[in-house]
């Protein structure tokens, strides 16, 4: 199924990033997507800080120390759209496209994760995939060895970051894909695979024109 901005986007009943509507249609204004910029220091999933837990595991609730004053607050239109969003269909996960450049896709994915966590999503429900370079957290954790890295994945109690081509990454209720590079054929394979991994919601951060061209009308 192509992720075309012209189609109505489906949202969960919680605040989250918004899709971009077609010209001439009334729709909630999307949250600003961060553009290219310096990548943050690697951080533990579900935590705004760069520190690595000594035991190799983390508690998302204790590590998320951002004050309520600094948490993103959904705009009124976004809140209204969330209340009006229909329930998930039985044919597949809900789809949401967040427009972003190749350089800004990781930032957009990070913001989407923060919004999901702030709205009550459990960290273990979220899997973040990248089509280009690894997310800084994944690169950092892999430096300690694959055994430790995949042990955190198997524990399933926190946000996990992996390459889109990582066959070992299991599905989760919410999958966020950052289209931050990669050859066209690799991205074309990654998107349907990500849809298969998503239980209820698939969020894709990338260039809408490229994504629609790669998926095609019959996908």
PDB file of C-alpha atoms in Angstrom:
ATOM      1  CA  UNK A   1       0.000   0.000   0.000  1.00  0.00           C
ATOM      2  CA  UNK A   2       1.614   3.294  -1.054  1.00  0.00           C
ATOM      3  CA  UNK A   3       2.019   6.028   1.528  1.00  0.00           C
ATOM      4  CA  UNK A   4       0.585   8.893  -0.510  1.00  0.00           C
ATOM      5  CA  UNK A   5       0.034  12.272   1.147  1.00  0.00           C
ATOM      6  CA  UNK A   6      -3.168  12.657  -0.863  1.00  0.00           C
ATOM      7  CA  UNK A   7      -4.812   9.789   1.021  1.00  0.00           C
ATOM      8  CA  UNK A   8      -6.339  10.533   4.433  1.00  0.00           C
ATOM      9  CA  UNK A   9      -3.868   9.577   7.117  1.00  0.00           C
ATOM     10  CA  UNK A  10      -4.991   7.376   9.970  1.00  0.00           C
ATOM     11  CA  UNK A  11      -3.897   8.126  13.512  1.00  0.00           C
ATOM     12  CA  UNK A  12      -4.040   6.383  16.853  1.00  0.00           C
ATOM     13  CA  UNK A  13      -6.233   7.818  19.556  1.00  0.00           C
ATOM     14  CA  UNK A  14      -3.210   9.377  21.231  1.00  0.00           C
ATOM     15  CA  UNK A  15      -1.246  12.501  20.305  1.00  0.00           C
ATOM     16  CA  UNK A  16       1.380  11.795  17.735  1.00  0.00           C
ATOM     17  CA  UNK A  17       3.115  13.171  14.660  1.00  0.00           C
ATOM     18  CA  UNK A  18       0.764  14.218  11.902  1.00  0.00           C
ATOM     19  CA  UNK A  19       0.835  13.464   8.206  1.00  0.00           C
ATOM     20  CA  UNK A  20       0.834  16.128   5.488  1.00  0.00           C
ATOM     21  CA  UNK A  21      -2.542  16.539   3.632  1.00  0.00           C
ATOM     22  CA  UNK A  22      -3.045  17.123  -0.062  1.00  0.00           C
ATOM     23  CA  UNK A  23      -3.380  20.686  -1.324  1.00  0.00           C
ATOM     24  CA  UNK A  24      -6.890  22.013  -0.970  1.00  0.00           C
ATOM     25  CA  UNK A  25      -7.900  19.670   1.852  1.00  0.00           C
ATOM     26  CA  UNK A  26      -8.403  20.687   5.448  1.00  0.00           C
ATOM     27  CA  UNK A  27      -6.249  18.673   7.828  1.00  0.00           C
ATOM     28  CA  UNK A  28      -4.339  19.153  11.067  1.00  0.00           C
ATOM     29  CA  UNK A  29      -1.121  21.085  10.720  1.00  0.00           C
ATOM     30  CA  UNK A  30       1.825  18.640  11.097  1.00  0.00           C
ATOM     31  CA  UNK A  31       4.325  19.157  13.885  1.00  0.00           C
ATOM     32  CA  UNK A  32       7.599  20.698  12.705  1.00  0.00           C
ATOM     33  CA  UNK A  33      10.091  18.063  11.609  1.00  0.00           C
ATOM     34  CA  UNK A  34      13.673  18.799  12.663  1.00  0.00           C
ATOM     35  CA  UNK A  35      15.956  19.454   9.710  1.00  0.00           C
ATOM     36  CA  UNK A  36      19.570  18.406   9.197  1.00  0.00           C
ATOM     37  CA  UNK A  37      21.869  19.144  12.080  1.00  0.00           C
ATOM     38  CA  UNK A  38      24.499  17.617  14.363  1.00  0.00           C
ATOM     39  CA  UNK A  39      23.493  14.161  15.551  1.00  0.00           C
ATOM     40  CA  UNK A  40      22.990  13.884  19.316  1.00  0.00           C
ATOM     41  CA  UNK A  41      25.200  11.700  21.454  1.00  0.00           C
ATOM     42  CA  UNK A  42      24.041   8.068  21.552  1.00  0.00           C
ATOM     43  CA  UNK A  43      21.336   7.566  24.134  1.00  0.00           C
ATOM     44  CA  UNK A  44      19.497   4.705  25.701  1.00  0.00           C
ATOM     45  CA  UNK A  45      16.064   4.002  24.182  1.00  0.00           C
ATOM     46  CA  UNK A  46      13.291   5.787  26.018  1.00  0.00           C
ATOM     47  CA  UNK A  47      15.720   8.208  27.665  1.00  0.00           C
ATOM     48  CA  UNK A  48      16.742  11.752  26.691  1.00  0.00           C
ATOM     49  CA  UNK A  49      20.208  11.394  28.226  1.00  0.00           C
ATOM     50  CA  UNK A  50      23.398   9.901  26.756  1.00  0.00           C
ATOM     51  CA  UNK A  51      24.399   7.770  29.755  1.00  0.00           C
ATOM     52  CA  UNK A  52      24.573   3.988  29.388  1.00  0.00           C
ATOM     53  CA  UNK A  53      23.175   1.864  32.199  1.00  0.00           C
ATOM     54  CA  UNK A  54      25.812  -0.190  34.004  1.00  0.00           C
ATOM     55  CA  UNK A  55      23.773  -3.397  33.914  1.00  0.00           C
ATOM     56  CA  UNK A  56      23.020  -3.213  30.199  1.00  0.00           C
ATOM     57  CA  UNK A  57      19.287  -2.727  30.758  1.00  0.00           C
ATOM     58  CA  UNK A  58      17.212   0.358  31.353  1.00  0.00           C
ATOM     59  CA  UNK A  59      14.043   1.600  32.956  1.00  0.00           C
ATOM     60  CA  UNK A  60      12.313   3.974  30.551  1.00  0.00           C
ATOM     61  CA  UNK A  61      10.217   5.602  33.237  1.00  0.00           C
ATOM     62  CA  UNK A  62      13.156   6.369  35.547  1.00  0.00           C
ATOM     63  CA  UNK A  63      15.432   7.547  32.745  1.00  0.00           C
ATOM     64  CA  UNK A  64      13.028   9.925  31.074  1.00  0.00           C
ATOM     65  CA  UNK A  65      13.812  12.949  33.222  1.00  0.00           C
ATOM     66  CA  UNK A  66      12.513  15.648  30.930  1.00  0.00           C
ATOM     67  CA  UNK A  67      10.271  17.976  32.911  1.00  0.00           C
ATOM     68  CA  UNK A  68       6.637  18.407  32.036  1.00  0.00           C
ATOM     69  CA  UNK A  69       7.407  21.963  31.011  1.00  0.00           C
ATOM     70  CA  UNK A  70       9.677  20.819  28.199  1.00  0.00           C
ATOM     71  CA  UNK A  71       7.581  17.944  26.863  1.00  0.00           C
ATOM     72  CA  UNK A  72       5.991  18.470  23.426  1.00  0.00           C
ATOM     73  CA  UNK A  73       2.365  19.477  23.731  1.00  0.00           C
ATOM     74  CA  UNK A  74      -0.028  18.594  20.886  1.00  0.00           C
ATOM     75  CA  UNK A  75      -1.689  21.536  19.221  1.00  0.00           C
ATOM     76  CA  UNK A  76      -5.432  21.906  19.430  1.00  0.00           C
ATOM     77  CA  UNK A  77      -5.999  20.692  15.830  1.00  0.00           C
ATOM     78  CA  UNK A  78      -3.797  17.672  16.483  1.00  0.00           C
ATOM     79  CA  UNK A  79      -5.699  16.807  19.652  1.00  0.00           C
ATOM     80  CA  UNK A  80      -9.012  17.080  17.802  1.00  0.00           C
ATOM     81  CA  UNK A  81      -7.769  14.821  15.021  1.00  0.00           C
ATOM     82  CA  UNK A  82      -6.585  12.261  17.559  1.00  0.00           C
ATOM     83  CA  UNK A  83     -10.042  12.085  19.111  1.00  0.00           C
ATOM     84  CA  UNK A  84     -11.663  11.670  15.720  1.00  0.00           C
ATOM     85  CA  UNK A  85      -9.207   9.034  14.457  1.00  0.00           C
ATOM     86  CA  UNK A  86     -10.861   5.700  13.636  1.00  0.00           C
ATOM     87  CA  UNK A  87      -9.794   2.448  15.229  1.00  0.00           C
ATOM     88  CA  UNK A  88      -7.193   0.228  13.572  1.00  0.00           C
ATOM     89  CA  UNK A  89      -8.479  -1.796  10.678  1.00  0.00           C
ATOM     90  CA  UNK A  90      -8.203  -5.564  10.466  1.00  0.00           C
ATOM     91  CA  UNK A  91      -6.439  -5.408   7.113  1.00  0.00           C
ATOM     92  CA  UNK A  92      -3.142  -4.072   8.408  1.00  0.00           C
ATOM     93  CA  UNK A  93      -1.395  -1.410  10.460  1.00  0.00           C
ATOM     94  CA  UNK A  94      -2.329   2.233  10.302  1.00  0.00           C
ATOM     95  CA  UNK A  95       0.015   4.232   8.083  1.00  0.00           C
ATOM     96  CA  UNK A  96       1.497   7.641   8.767  1.00  0.00           C
ATOM     97  CA  UNK A  97       3.976   9.558   6.622  1.00  0.00           C
ATOM     98  CA  UNK A  98       6.147  12.314   8.094  1.00  0.00           C
ATOM     99  CA  UNK A  99       7.863  14.324   5.317  1.00  0.00           C
ATOM    100  CA  UNK A 100      11.591  14.645   5.938  1.00  0.00           C
ATOM    101  CA  UNK A 101      14.807  14.989   3.989  1.00  0.00           C
ATOM    102  CA  UNK A 102      17.397  12.221   3.991  1.00  0.00           C
ATOM    103  CA  UNK A 103      19.474  14.211   6.470  1.00  0.00           C
ATOM    104  CA  UNK A 104      16.455  15.022   8.642  1.00  0.00           C
ATOM    105  CA  UNK A 105      14.840  11.553   8.714  1.00  0.00           C
ATOM    106  CA  UNK A 106      16.612  10.434  11.906  1.00  0.00           C
ATOM    107  CA  UNK A 107      15.587  13.600  13.723  1.00  0.00           C
ATOM    108  CA  UNK A 108      12.001  13.158  12.554  1.00  0.00           C
ATOM    109  CA  UNK A 109      12.007   9.547  13.767  1.00  0.00           C
ATOM    110  CA  UNK A 110      13.390  10.610  17.163  1.00  0.00           C
ATOM    111  CA  UNK A 111      10.651  13.215  17.511  1.00  0.00           C
ATOM    112  CA  UNK A 112       8.007  10.646  16.580  1.00  0.00           C
ATOM    113  CA  UNK A 113       9.348   8.292  19.267  1.00  0.00           C
ATOM    114  CA  UNK A 114       9.335  11.071  21.869  1.00  0.00           C
ATOM    115  CA  UNK A 115       5.718  11.925  21.040  1.00  0.00           C
ATOM    116  CA  UNK A 116       4.682   8.276  21.241  1.00  0.00           C
ATOM    117  CA  UNK A 117       6.339   7.878  24.639  1.00  0.00           C
ATOM    118  CA  UNK A 118       4.934  11.157  25.948  1.00  0.00           C
ATOM    119  CA  UNK A 119       1.437  10.102  24.898  1.00  0.00           C
ATOM    120  CA  UNK A 120       1.659   6.874  26.902  1.00  0.00           C
ATOM    121  CA  UNK A 121       3.097   4.297  24.517  1.00  0.00           C
ATOM    122  CA  UNK A 122       5.214   1.678  26.292  1.00  0.00           C
ATOM    123  CA  UNK A 123       8.880   1.840  25.187  1.00  0.00           C
ATOM    124  CA  UNK A 124       8.849  -1.888  24.460  1.00  0.00           C
ATOM    125  CA  UNK A 125       6.099  -1.330  21.874  1.00  0.00           C
ATOM    126  CA  UNK A 126       8.387   0.662  19.572  1.00  0.00           C
ATOM    127  CA  UNK A 127      10.904  -0.501  16.958  1.00  0.00           C
ATOM    128  CA  UNK A 128      12.881   2.080  14.969  1.00  0.00           C
ATOM    129  CA  UNK A 129      14.428   1.033  11.656  1.00  0.00           C
ATOM    130  CA  UNK A 130      16.890   2.952   9.475  1.00  0.00           C
ATOM    131  CA  UNK A 131      17.451   2.425   5.756  1.00  0.00           C
ATOM    132  CA  UNK A 132      20.803   4.213   5.722  1.00  0.00           C
ATOM    133  CA  UNK A 133      23.360   4.645   8.478  1.00  0.00           C
ATOM    134  CA  UNK A 134      22.594   3.156  11.873  1.00  0.00           C
ATOM    135  CA  UNK A 135      20.892   5.256  14.519  1.00  0.00           C
ATOM    136  CA  UNK A 136      23.583   6.603  16.916  1.00  0.00           C
ATOM    137  CA  UNK A 137      22.163   4.503  19.753  1.00  0.00           C
ATOM    138  CA  UNK A 138      22.426   1.297  17.723  1.00  0.00           C
ATOM    139  CA  UNK A 139      25.972   2.116  16.616  1.00  0.00           C
ATOM    140  CA  UNK A 140      26.935   2.820  20.231  1.00  0.00           C
ATOM    141  CA  UNK A 141      25.418  -0.366  21.622  1.00  0.00           C
ATOM    142  CA  UNK A 142      26.895  -2.511  18.852  1.00  0.00           C
ATOM    143  CA  UNK A 143      30.330  -1.288  19.923  1.00  0.00           C
ATOM    144  CA  UNK A 144      29.849  -3.439  23.052  1.00  0.00           C
ATOM    145  CA  UNK A 145      29.186  -6.525  20.945  1.00  0.00           C
ATOM    146  CA  UNK A 146      26.227  -8.033  19.139  1.00  0.00           C
ATOM    147  CA  UNK A 147      25.372 -10.370  22.025  1.00  0.00           C
ATOM    148  CA  UNK A 148      24.682  -7.466  24.377  1.00  0.00           C
ATOM    149  CA  UNK A 149      22.921  -5.503  21.644  1.00  0.00           C
ATOM    150  CA  UNK A 150      20.506  -8.286  20.678  1.00  0.00           C
ATOM    151  CA  UNK A 151      19.928  -9.231  24.321  1.00  0.00           C
ATOM    152  CA  UNK A 152      18.292  -5.828  24.739  1.00  0.00           C
ATOM    153  CA  UNK A 153      16.149  -6.526  21.684  1.00  0.00           C
ATOM    154  CA  UNK A 154      15.067  -9.915  23.030  1.00  0.00           C
ATOM    155  CA  UNK A 155      14.220  -8.410  26.441  1.00  0.00           C
ATOM    156  CA  UNK A 156      11.601  -6.305  24.649  1.00  0.00           C
ATOM    157  CA  UNK A 157      11.226  -3.780  27.454  1.00  0.00           C
ATOM    158  CA  UNK A 158      12.556  -0.657  25.722  1.00  0.00           C
ATOM    159  CA  UNK A 159      12.662   1.149  22.389  1.00  0.00           C
ATOM    160  CA  UNK A 160      14.977  -0.722  20.021  1.00  0.00           C
ATOM    161  CA  UNK A 161      16.903   0.665  17.047  1.00  0.00           C
ATOM    162  CA  UNK A 162      18.115  -1.478  14.157  1.00  0.00           C
ATOM    163  CA  UNK A 163      18.892  -1.425  10.466  1.00  0.00           C
ATOM    164  CA  UNK A 164      15.922  -2.091   8.208  1.00  0.00           C
ATOM    165  CA  UNK A 165      17.767  -5.105   6.797  1.00  0.00           C
ATOM    166  CA  UNK A 166      18.239  -6.726  10.222  1.00  0.00           C
ATOM    167  CA  UNK A 167      16.388 -10.007   9.844  1.00  0.00           C
ATOM    168  CA  UNK A 168      16.655 -10.701  13.557  1.00  0.00           C
ATOM    169  CA  UNK A 169      14.553  -7.671  14.486  1.00  0.00           C
ATOM    170  CA  UNK A 170      11.106  -8.919  15.459  1.00  0.00           C
ATOM    171  CA  UNK A 171       7.858  -7.068  14.932  1.00  0.00           C
ATOM    172  CA  UNK A 172       6.361  -4.699  17.486  1.00  0.00           C
ATOM    173  CA  UNK A 173       3.048  -2.834  17.757  1.00  0.00           C
ATOM    174  CA  UNK A 174       4.633   0.380  16.433  1.00  0.00           C
ATOM    175  CA  UNK A 175       7.383   0.532  13.815  1.00  0.00           C
ATOM    176  CA  UNK A 176       9.062   3.823  12.870  1.00  0.00           C
ATOM    177  CA  UNK A 177      11.143   3.855   9.675  1.00  0.00           C
ATOM    178  CA  UNK A 178      13.705   6.588   9.002  1.00  0.00           C
ATOM    179  CA  UNK A 179      14.430   6.684   5.270  1.00  0.00           C
ATOM    180  CA  UNK A 180      17.855   8.223   5.831  1.00  0.00           C
ATOM    181  CA  UNK A 181      19.647   6.761   2.836  1.00  0.00           C
ATOM    182  CA  UNK A 182      20.173   3.450   1.136  1.00  0.00           C
ATOM    183  CA  UNK A 183      19.813   2.346  -2.462  1.00  0.00           C
ATOM    184  CA  UNK A 184      16.374   2.561  -4.025  1.00  0.00           C
ATOM    185  CA  UNK A 185      15.970  -1.207  -4.315  1.00  0.00           C
ATOM    186  CA  UNK A 186      16.918  -1.668  -0.651  1.00  0.00           C
ATOM    187  CA  UNK A 187      14.395   0.967   0.460  1.00  0.00           C
ATOM    188  CA  UNK A 188      11.726  -0.568  -1.780  1.00  0.00           C
ATOM    189  CA  UNK A 189      12.223  -3.883   0.040  1.00  0.00           C
ATOM    190  CA  UNK A 190      12.484  -2.336   3.493  1.00  0.00           C
ATOM    191  CA  UNK A 191       9.140  -0.535   3.487  1.00  0.00           C
ATOM    192  CA  UNK A 192       6.880  -3.572   2.857  1.00  0.00           C
ATOM    193  CA  UNK A 193       8.959  -5.577   5.356  1.00  0.00           C
ATOM    194  CA  UNK A 194       8.487  -2.824   7.939  1.00  0.00           C
ATOM    195  CA  UNK A 195       4.747  -2.925   7.308  1.00  0.00           C
ATOM    196  CA  UNK A 196       4.814  -6.640   8.012  1.00  0.00           C
ATOM    197  CA  UNK A 197       6.597  -6.017  11.307  1.00  0.00           C
ATOM    198  CA  UNK A 198       4.167  -3.326  12.488  1.00  0.00           C
ATOM    199  CA  UNK A 199       1.260  -4.572  14.562  1.00  0.00           C
ATOM    200  CA  UNK A 200      -0.947  -1.474  14.717  1.00  0.00           C
ATOM    201  CA  UNK A 201       0.992   1.560  13.459  1.00  0.00           C
ATOM    202  CA  UNK A 202       3.701   2.186  10.841  1.00  0.00           C
ATOM    203  CA  UNK A 203       5.323   5.626  10.724  1.00  0.00           C
ATOM    204  CA  UNK A 204       7.621   6.414   7.790  1.00  0.00           C
ATOM    205  CA  UNK A 205       9.893   9.481   7.916  1.00  0.00           C
ATOM    206  CA  UNK A 206      11.230  10.453   4.497  1.00  0.00           C
ATOM    207  CA  UNK A 207      10.691  12.094   1.132  1.00  0.00           C
ATOM    208  CA  UNK A 208       7.059  11.420   0.089  1.00  0.00           C
ATOM    209  CA  UNK A 209       7.859  11.519  -3.650  1.00  0.00           C
ATOM    210  CA  UNK A 210      10.648   8.982  -3.313  1.00  0.00           C
ATOM    211  CA  UNK A 211       8.648   6.709  -1.046  1.00  0.00           C
ATOM    212  CA  UNK A 212       5.591   6.674  -3.330  1.00  0.00           C
ATOM    213  CA  UNK A 213       7.751   6.078  -6.405  1.00  0.00           C
ATOM    214  CA  UNK A 214       9.477   3.110  -4.773  1.00  0.00           C
ATOM    215  CA  UNK A 215       6.366   1.501  -3.369  1.00  0.00           C
ATOM    216  CA  UNK A 216       4.252   1.930  -6.480  1.00  0.00           C
ATOM    217  CA  UNK A 217       0.450   2.079  -6.776  1.00  0.00           C
ATOM    218  CA  UNK A 218      -0.029  -1.646  -6.438  1.00  0.00           C
ATOM    219  CA  UNK A 219       1.967  -2.133  -3.231  1.00  0.00           C
TER     220      UNK A 219
END
